[in-house]
Amino acid sequence: MAGAKNSSYEGFTAEERAAMKEHAQEQKKAARRGSRADKAAEAERDVFAKIAEMPDSDRIMAERVHAVVKANAPVLAPKLWYGMPAYALDGKVVCFFQSAAKFKSRYATLGFNDPAKLDEGTMWATAFALTEVTDEAEARIAALVKQAVS
C-alpha cells in the first residue's frame, strides 16, 4: 500500500485482555445463578467486592458513585461489566465506573452506554473524567443518571 507506515498491529493490551477475561467469567457466573432475587443480591455483592479491591482513591470515588446511582436511579441493577461496577436496566448496561487503575489512566471514568437517554441535539458526552467525587460532582452524577433512565 502506497504511503503506509511501517507500523504493525500490537493487539490488545494486557489490561484489555484481562477485562475481556473478566467479562467472560462474569457471563459464566451469571448463567449459574439461581432465582432473580439471588442473582440481583449476588451481582451487587460482586460489585462491592470489586470496589473493595480498588486503590483507595478509586475505591472512594466508586463507593460514592454507587451510592448516588442507587439513590437517584433505583431502577438500575448493579452488576459487573468487564470487571467494572456497572448499572443495568433490563439487562443492558446504562452506566459504569472505570477506575483509573483499570487501564492505568490518570483519571477514573463515569461512562454511559447507548441505553442512556443523554441525547442533546446532535452531539453529547458519553463519558466523564473523575479525579474526585465532590458534592458538586455528586449533584452532576445524580442529574446524569436520572436523565439516563428518564
Coordinates of N, CA and C in Angstrom, one line a residue:
M1 N 0.9 -1.2 0.0 CA 0.0 0.0 0.0 C 0.9 1.2 0.0
A2 N 0.7 2.1 -0.9 CA 1.5 3.3 -1.0 C 1.2 4.3 0.2
G3 N 2.3 4.8 0.8 CA 2.2 5.7 1.8 C 1.9 5.1 3.2
A4 N 1.8 3.7 3.2 CA 1.5 3.1 4.5 C 2.7 3.2 5.4
K5 N 2.4 3.4 6.7 CA 3.5 3.5 7.7 C 4.0 2.1 8.1
N6 N 5.2 2.0 8.5 CA 5.8 0.7 9.0 C 5.4 0.5 10.4
S7 N 4.1 0.3 10.6 CA 3.7 0.0 12.0 C 2.8 -1.3 11.9
S8 N 2.9 -2.0 13.0 CA 2.1 -3.3 13.0 C 1.2 -3.2 14.1
Y9 N 0.1 -4.0 14.0 CA -0.9 -4.1 15.0 C -0.4 -4.9 16.2
E10 N -0.4 -4.3 17.3 CA 0.2 -4.9 18.5 C -0.8 -5.8 19.2
G11 N -2.1 -5.7 18.8 CA -3.1 -6.4 19.5 C -3.6 -5.7 20.8
F12 N -4.3 -6.4 21.6 CA -4.9 -5.8 22.8 C -3.8 -5.7 23.9
T13 N -3.9 -4.7 24.7 CA -3.0 -4.6 25.9 C -3.3 -5.6 26.9
A14 N -2.4 -5.8 27.8 CA -2.6 -6.8 28.9 C -3.9 -6.5 29.7
E15 N -4.1 -5.2 29.9 CA -5.3 -4.7 30.7 C -6.6 -5.0 29.9
E16 N -6.5 -4.8 28.6 CA -7.7 -5.1 27.7 C -8.0 -6.6 27.7
R17 N -7.0 -7.4 27.6 CA -7.2 -8.9 27.6 C -7.8 -9.3 29.0
A18 N -7.3 -8.7 30.1 CA -7.8 -9.1 31.4 C -9.2 -8.7 31.5
A19 N -9.6 -7.5 31.0 CA -11.0 -7.1 31.1 C -11.9 -8.0 30.3
M20 N -11.5 -8.5 29.1 CA -12.2 -9.4 28.4 C -12.4 -10.8 29.1
K21 N -11.3 -11.2 29.7 CA -11.4 -12.5 30.5 C -12.4 -12.3 31.7
E22 N -12.3 -11.1 32.3 CA -13.3 -10.9 33.4 C -14.7 -10.9 32.9
H23 N -14.9 -10.3 31.8 CA -16.3 -10.3 31.2 C -16.8 -11.7 30.9
A24 N -15.9 -12.6 30.4 CA -16.3 -14.0 30.2 C -16.6 -14.7 31.5
Q25 N -15.8 -14.5 32.5 CA -16.1 -15.1 33.8 C -17.4 -14.6 34.4
E26 N -17.7 -13.2 34.2 CA -18.9 -12.7 34.7 C -20.1 -13.3 34.0
Q27 N -20.0 -13.5 32.7 CA -21.1 -14.1 32.0 C -21.4 -15.6 32.5
K28 N -20.3 -16.3 32.7 CA -20.5 -17.7 33.2 C -21.1 -17.7 34.5
K29 N -20.6 -16.9 35.4 CA -21.1 -16.8 36.8 C -22.6 -16.4 36.8
A30 N -23.0 -15.4 36.0 CA -24.4 -15.0 35.9 C -25.3 -16.1 35.4
A31 N -24.8 -16.9 34.5 CA -25.6 -18.0 33.9 C -25.9 -19.1 35.0
R32 N -25.0 -19.2 36.0 CA -25.1 -20.3 37.0 C -26.0 -19.8 38.2
R33 N -26.3 -18.6 38.3 CA -27.1 -18.1 39.5 C -28.5 -18.6 39.5
G34 N -29.1 -18.6 40.7 CA -30.4 -19.1 40.9 C -31.5 -18.2 40.5
S35 N -32.4 -17.9 41.5 CA -33.6 -17.0 41.3 C -33.2 -15.6 40.9
R36 N -34.1 -14.8 40.5 CA -33.9 -13.4 40.1 C -33.4 -12.6 41.3
A37 N -34.0 -12.8 42.5 CA -33.6 -12.1 43.7 C -32.1 -12.5 44.1
D38 N -31.8 -13.8 44.0 CA -30.5 -14.3 44.3 C -29.5 -13.7 43.3
K39 N -29.8 -13.6 42.0 CA -29.0 -13.0 41.0 C -28.7 -11.6 41.3
A40 N -29.7 -10.8 41.7 CA -29.5 -9.4 42.0 C -28.6 -9.2 43.2
A41 N -28.9 -9.9 44.3 CA -28.1 -9.8 45.5 C -26.7 -10.2 45.3
E42 N -26.5 -11.3 44.6 CA -25.1 -11.7 44.3 C -24.3 -10.8 43.4
A43 N -25.1 -10.2 42.4 CA -24.4 -9.2 41.5 C -24.0 -8.0 42.3
E44 N -24.8 -7.5 43.2 CA -24.4 -6.4 44.0 C -23.3 -6.7 44.9
R45 N -23.2 -7.9 45.5 CA -22.1 -8.3 46.3 C -20.8 -8.3 45.5
D46 N -20.9 -8.8 44.2 CA -19.8 -8.8 43.3 C -19.3 -7.4 43.1
V47 N -20.2 -6.4 42.9 CA -19.8 -5.0 42.7 C -19.1 -4.5 43.9
F48 N -19.6 -4.7 45.1 CA -19.0 -4.3 46.3 C -17.6 -4.9 46.5
A49 N -17.5 -6.2 46.1 CA -16.1 -6.8 46.2 C -15.2 -6.2 45.2
K50 N -15.6 -5.9 44.0 CA -14.7 -5.3 43.0 C -14.3 -3.9 43.5
I51 N -15.2 -3.1 44.0 CA -14.9 -1.8 44.6 C -13.9 -1.9 45.7
A52 N -14.1 -2.9 46.6 CA -13.2 -3.0 47.7 C -11.7 -3.3 47.3
E53 N -11.6 -3.9 46.1 CA -10.2 -4.3 45.5 C -9.5 -3.0 45.0
M54 N -10.2 -2.0 44.7 CA -9.6 -0.8 44.1 C -8.7 -0.1 45.0
P55 N -7.7 0.6 44.4 CA -6.8 1.5 45.2 C -7.7 2.6 45.9
D56 N -7.2 3.1 47.0 CA -8.1 4.0 47.8 C -8.8 5.1 47.1
S57 N -8.0 5.8 46.2 CA -8.7 7.0 45.6 C -9.8 6.5 44.7
D58 N -9.6 5.4 43.9 CA -10.6 4.9 43.1 C -11.8 4.3 43.9
R59 N -11.4 3.6 44.9 CA -12.5 3.0 45.8 C -13.4 4.0 46.4
I60 N -12.8 5.1 46.9 CA -13.7 6.2 47.5 C -14.6 6.7 46.5
M61 N -14.1 7.0 45.3 CA -15.0 7.5 44.2 C -16.1 6.5 43.8
A62 N -15.7 5.2 43.6 CA -16.6 4.2 43.2 C -17.7 4.0 44.3
E63 N -17.4 4.1 45.5 CA -18.4 4.0 46.6 C -19.4 5.1 46.5
R64 N -18.9 6.3 46.3 CA -19.8 7.5 46.2 C -20.6 7.4 44.9
V65 N -20.0 7.0 43.8 CA -20.8 6.9 42.6 C -21.9 5.8 42.8
H66 N -21.5 4.7 43.4 CA -22.5 3.6 43.6 C -23.7 4.2 44.5
A67 N -23.4 4.9 45.5 CA -24.4 5.4 46.4 C -25.3 6.4 45.6
V68 N -24.7 7.2 44.8 CA -25.5 8.2 44.0 C -26.4 7.5 43.0
V69 N -25.9 6.5 42.3 CA -26.7 5.8 41.3 C -27.8 5.1 42.0
K70 N -27.6 4.4 43.1 CA -28.6 3.7 43.8 C -29.7 4.6 44.3
A71 N -29.3 5.8 44.8 CA -30.3 6.7 45.4 C -31.1 7.5 44.3
N72 N -30.5 7.7 43.1 CA -31.1 8.5 42.1 C -31.7 7.8 40.9
A73 N -31.3 6.5 40.8 CA -31.8 5.7 39.7 C -32.0 4.3 40.2
P74 N -32.9 4.1 41.2 CA -33.1 2.8 41.8 C -33.5 1.7 40.8
V75 N -34.0 2.0 39.6 CA -34.4 1.0 38.6 C -33.1 0.4 38.0
L76 N -32.0 0.9 38.2 CA -30.7 0.4 37.7 C -30.2 -0.7 38.6
A77 N -29.9 -1.9 38.0 CA -29.4 -3.0 38.8 C -27.8 -3.0 38.7
P78 N -27.2 -3.1 39.9 CA -25.7 -3.2 39.9 C -25.3 -4.5 39.3
K79 N -24.2 -4.5 38.6 CA -23.6 -5.7 38.1 C -22.1 -5.4 37.7
L80 N -21.4 -6.5 37.5 CA -20.0 -6.3 36.9 C -20.1 -6.3 35.4
W81 N -19.3 -5.5 34.8 CA -19.2 -5.4 33.3 C -17.8 -5.2 33.0
Y82 N -17.2 -6.2 32.4 CA -15.7 -6.2 32.0 C -14.9 -5.8 33.3
G83 N -15.3 -6.4 34.4 CA -14.6 -6.1 35.7 C -14.8 -4.8 36.3
M84 N -15.8 -4.0 35.8 CA -16.1 -2.7 36.3 C -17.5 -2.7 37.0
P85 N -17.7 -1.9 38.0 CA -19.0 -1.7 38.5 C -19.9 -1.0 37.5
A86 N -21.1 -1.6 37.2 CA -21.9 -1.1 36.2 C -23.4 -1.2 36.7
Y87 N -24.3 -0.5 36.0 CA -25.7 -0.4 36.4 C -26.5 -0.6 35.2
A88 N -27.4 -1.6 35.2 CA -28.1 -2.0 34.0 C -29.6 -1.8 34.2
L89 N -30.3 -1.7 33.1 CA -31.8 -1.6 33.0 C -32.2 -2.7 32.0
D90 N -33.0 -3.6 32.5 CA -33.4 -4.8 31.7 C -32.2 -5.5 31.1
G91 N -31.2 -5.7 31.9 CA -30.0 -6.4 31.4 C -29.0 -5.6 30.6
K92 N -29.4 -4.4 30.2 CA -28.5 -3.6 29.3 C -27.8 -2.6 30.2
V93 N -26.4 -2.5 30.1 CA -25.7 -1.6 30.9 C -25.9 -0.1 30.4
V94 N -26.4 0.7 31.4 CA -26.7 2.1 31.1 C -25.4 2.9 31.5
C95 N -24.8 2.7 32.6 CA -23.7 3.4 33.0 C -22.7 2.5 33.8
F96 N -21.4 3.0 33.9 CA -20.4 2.2 34.6 C -19.3 3.1 35.1
F97 N -18.6 2.6 36.1 CA -17.5 3.3 36.7 C -16.2 2.5 36.3
Q98 N -15.3 3.2 35.7 CA -14.0 2.6 35.3 C -12.9 3.3 36.2
S99 N -12.3 2.5 37.0 CA -11.2 3.1 37.9 C -10.0 3.5 37.1
A100 N -9.3 4.5 37.6 CA -8.1 4.9 36.9 C -7.1 3.8 36.8
A101 N -7.0 2.9 37.8 CA -6.1 1.8 37.8 C -6.4 0.8 36.7
K102 N -7.7 0.7 36.3 CA -8.1 -0.4 35.4 C -7.2 -0.4 34.1
F103 N -7.1 0.7 33.5 CA -6.3 0.8 32.3 C -5.1 1.8 32.5
K104 N -4.7 2.0 33.7 CA -3.5 2.8 34.0 C -3.7 4.2 33.5
S105 N -4.8 4.8 33.8 CA -5.2 6.1 33.3 C -4.9 7.1 34.4
R106 N -4.9 8.4 34.1 CA -4.7 9.4 35.1 C -6.0 9.8 35.8
Y107 N -7.1 9.3 35.3 CA -8.4 9.6 35.9 C -9.4 8.5 35.8
A108 N -10.3 8.4 36.7 CA -11.4 7.4 36.6 C -12.4 8.0 35.6
T109 N -13.3 7.1 35.2 CA -14.3 7.5 34.2 C -15.7 7.0 34.7
L110 N -16.7 7.9 34.5 CA -18.1 7.6 34.6 C -18.6 7.5 33.2
G111 N -18.9 6.3 32.7 CA -19.3 6.2 31.3 C -20.8 5.8 31.1
F112 N -21.3 6.1 30.0 CA -22.7 5.8 29.7 C -22.8 5.1 28.3
N113 N -23.6 4.1 28.2 CA -23.8 3.3 27.0 C -25.1 3.8 26.3
D114 N -25.3 3.2 25.1 CA -26.5 3.5 24.3 C -27.8 3.6 25.0
P115 N -28.2 2.7 25.9 CA -29.5 2.9 26.5 C -29.7 4.2 27.4
A116 N -28.6 4.8 27.7 CA -28.7 6.1 28.5 C -29.3 7.2 27.6
K117 N -30.3 7.8 28.2 CA -31.0 8.9 27.4 C -30.4 10.2 27.7
L118 N -29.2 10.4 27.2 CA -28.5 11.6 27.4 C -28.5 12.5 26.2
D119 N -29.2 12.1 25.2 CA -29.2 12.8 23.9 C -29.5 14.3 24.1
E120 N -28.6 15.1 23.4 CA -28.7 16.5 23.5 C -28.3 17.0 22.1
G121 N -29.3 17.3 21.3 CA -29.0 17.7 19.9 C -28.4 16.6 19.1
T122 N -27.3 17.0 18.4 CA -26.6 16.0 17.5 C -25.3 15.5 18.1
M123 N -25.0 16.0 19.3 CA -23.7 15.6 19.9 C -23.8 15.7 21.4
W124 N -23.4 14.7 22.2 CA -23.4 14.8 23.6 C -22.3 13.9 24.2
A125 N -22.0 14.1 25.4 CA -20.9 13.4 26.1 C -21.5 12.0 26.6
T126 N -20.6 11.0 26.5 CA -21.0 9.7 27.0 C -20.0 9.2 28.0
A127 N -19.0 10.0 28.3 CA -18.0 9.6 29.4 C -17.5 10.9 30.0
F128 N -17.3 10.8 31.3 CA -16.8 11.9 32.1 C -15.6 11.5 33.0
A129 N -14.6 12.3 32.9 CA -13.4 12.0 33.7 C -13.7 12.4 35.2
L130 N -13.2 11.6 36.1 CA -13.4 11.9 37.5 C -12.0 11.8 38.2
T131 N -11.7 12.9 38.9 CA -10.5 12.9 39.7 C -10.8 12.9 41.2
E132 N -12.1 13.3 41.5 CA -12.6 13.3 42.9 C -14.1 13.5 42.8
V133 N -14.8 12.8 43.7 CA -16.3 13.0 43.7 C -16.6 13.9 44.8
T134 N -16.7 15.2 44.4 CA -17.1 16.3 45.4 C -18.6 16.4 45.4
D135 N -19.1 17.2 46.3 CA -20.6 17.4 46.4 C -21.1 17.9 45.0
E136 N -20.4 18.8 44.4 CA -20.8 19.3 43.1 C -20.8 18.1 42.0
A137 N -19.8 17.3 42.1 CA -19.7 16.2 41.1 C -20.9 15.2 41.4
E138 N -21.2 15.0 42.7 CA -22.3 14.1 43.1 C -23.6 14.6 42.5
A139 N -23.8 15.9 42.6 CA -25.0 16.5 42.1 C -25.1 16.3 40.5
R140 N -24.0 16.5 39.9 CA -24.0 16.3 38.4 C -24.2 14.8 38.0
I141 N -23.6 13.9 38.8 CA -23.8 12.5 38.6 C -25.3 12.1 38.8
A142 N -25.9 12.6 39.9 CA -27.3 12.4 40.1 C -28.1 12.8 39.0
A143 N -27.9 14.0 38.5 CA -28.7 14.6 37.3 C -28.5 13.7 36.1
L144 N -27.3 13.3 35.8 CA -27.0 12.4 34.7 C -27.7 11.1 34.7
V145 N -27.6 10.4 35.9 CA -28.2 9.1 36.0 C -29.8 9.2 35.9
K146 N -30.3 10.3 36.5 CA -31.8 10.5 36.4 C -32.2 10.7 35.0
Q147 N -31.4 11.5 34.3 CA -31.7 11.7 32.8 C -31.5 10.4 32.0
A148 N -30.5 9.7 32.4 CA -30.2 8.4 31.6 C -31.3 7.4 31.7
V149 N -32.1 7.4 32.7 CA -33.2 6.5 32.8 C -34.6 7.1 32.7
S150 N -34.6 8.4 32.3 CA -35.9 9.1 32.1 C -36.7 8.6 30.9

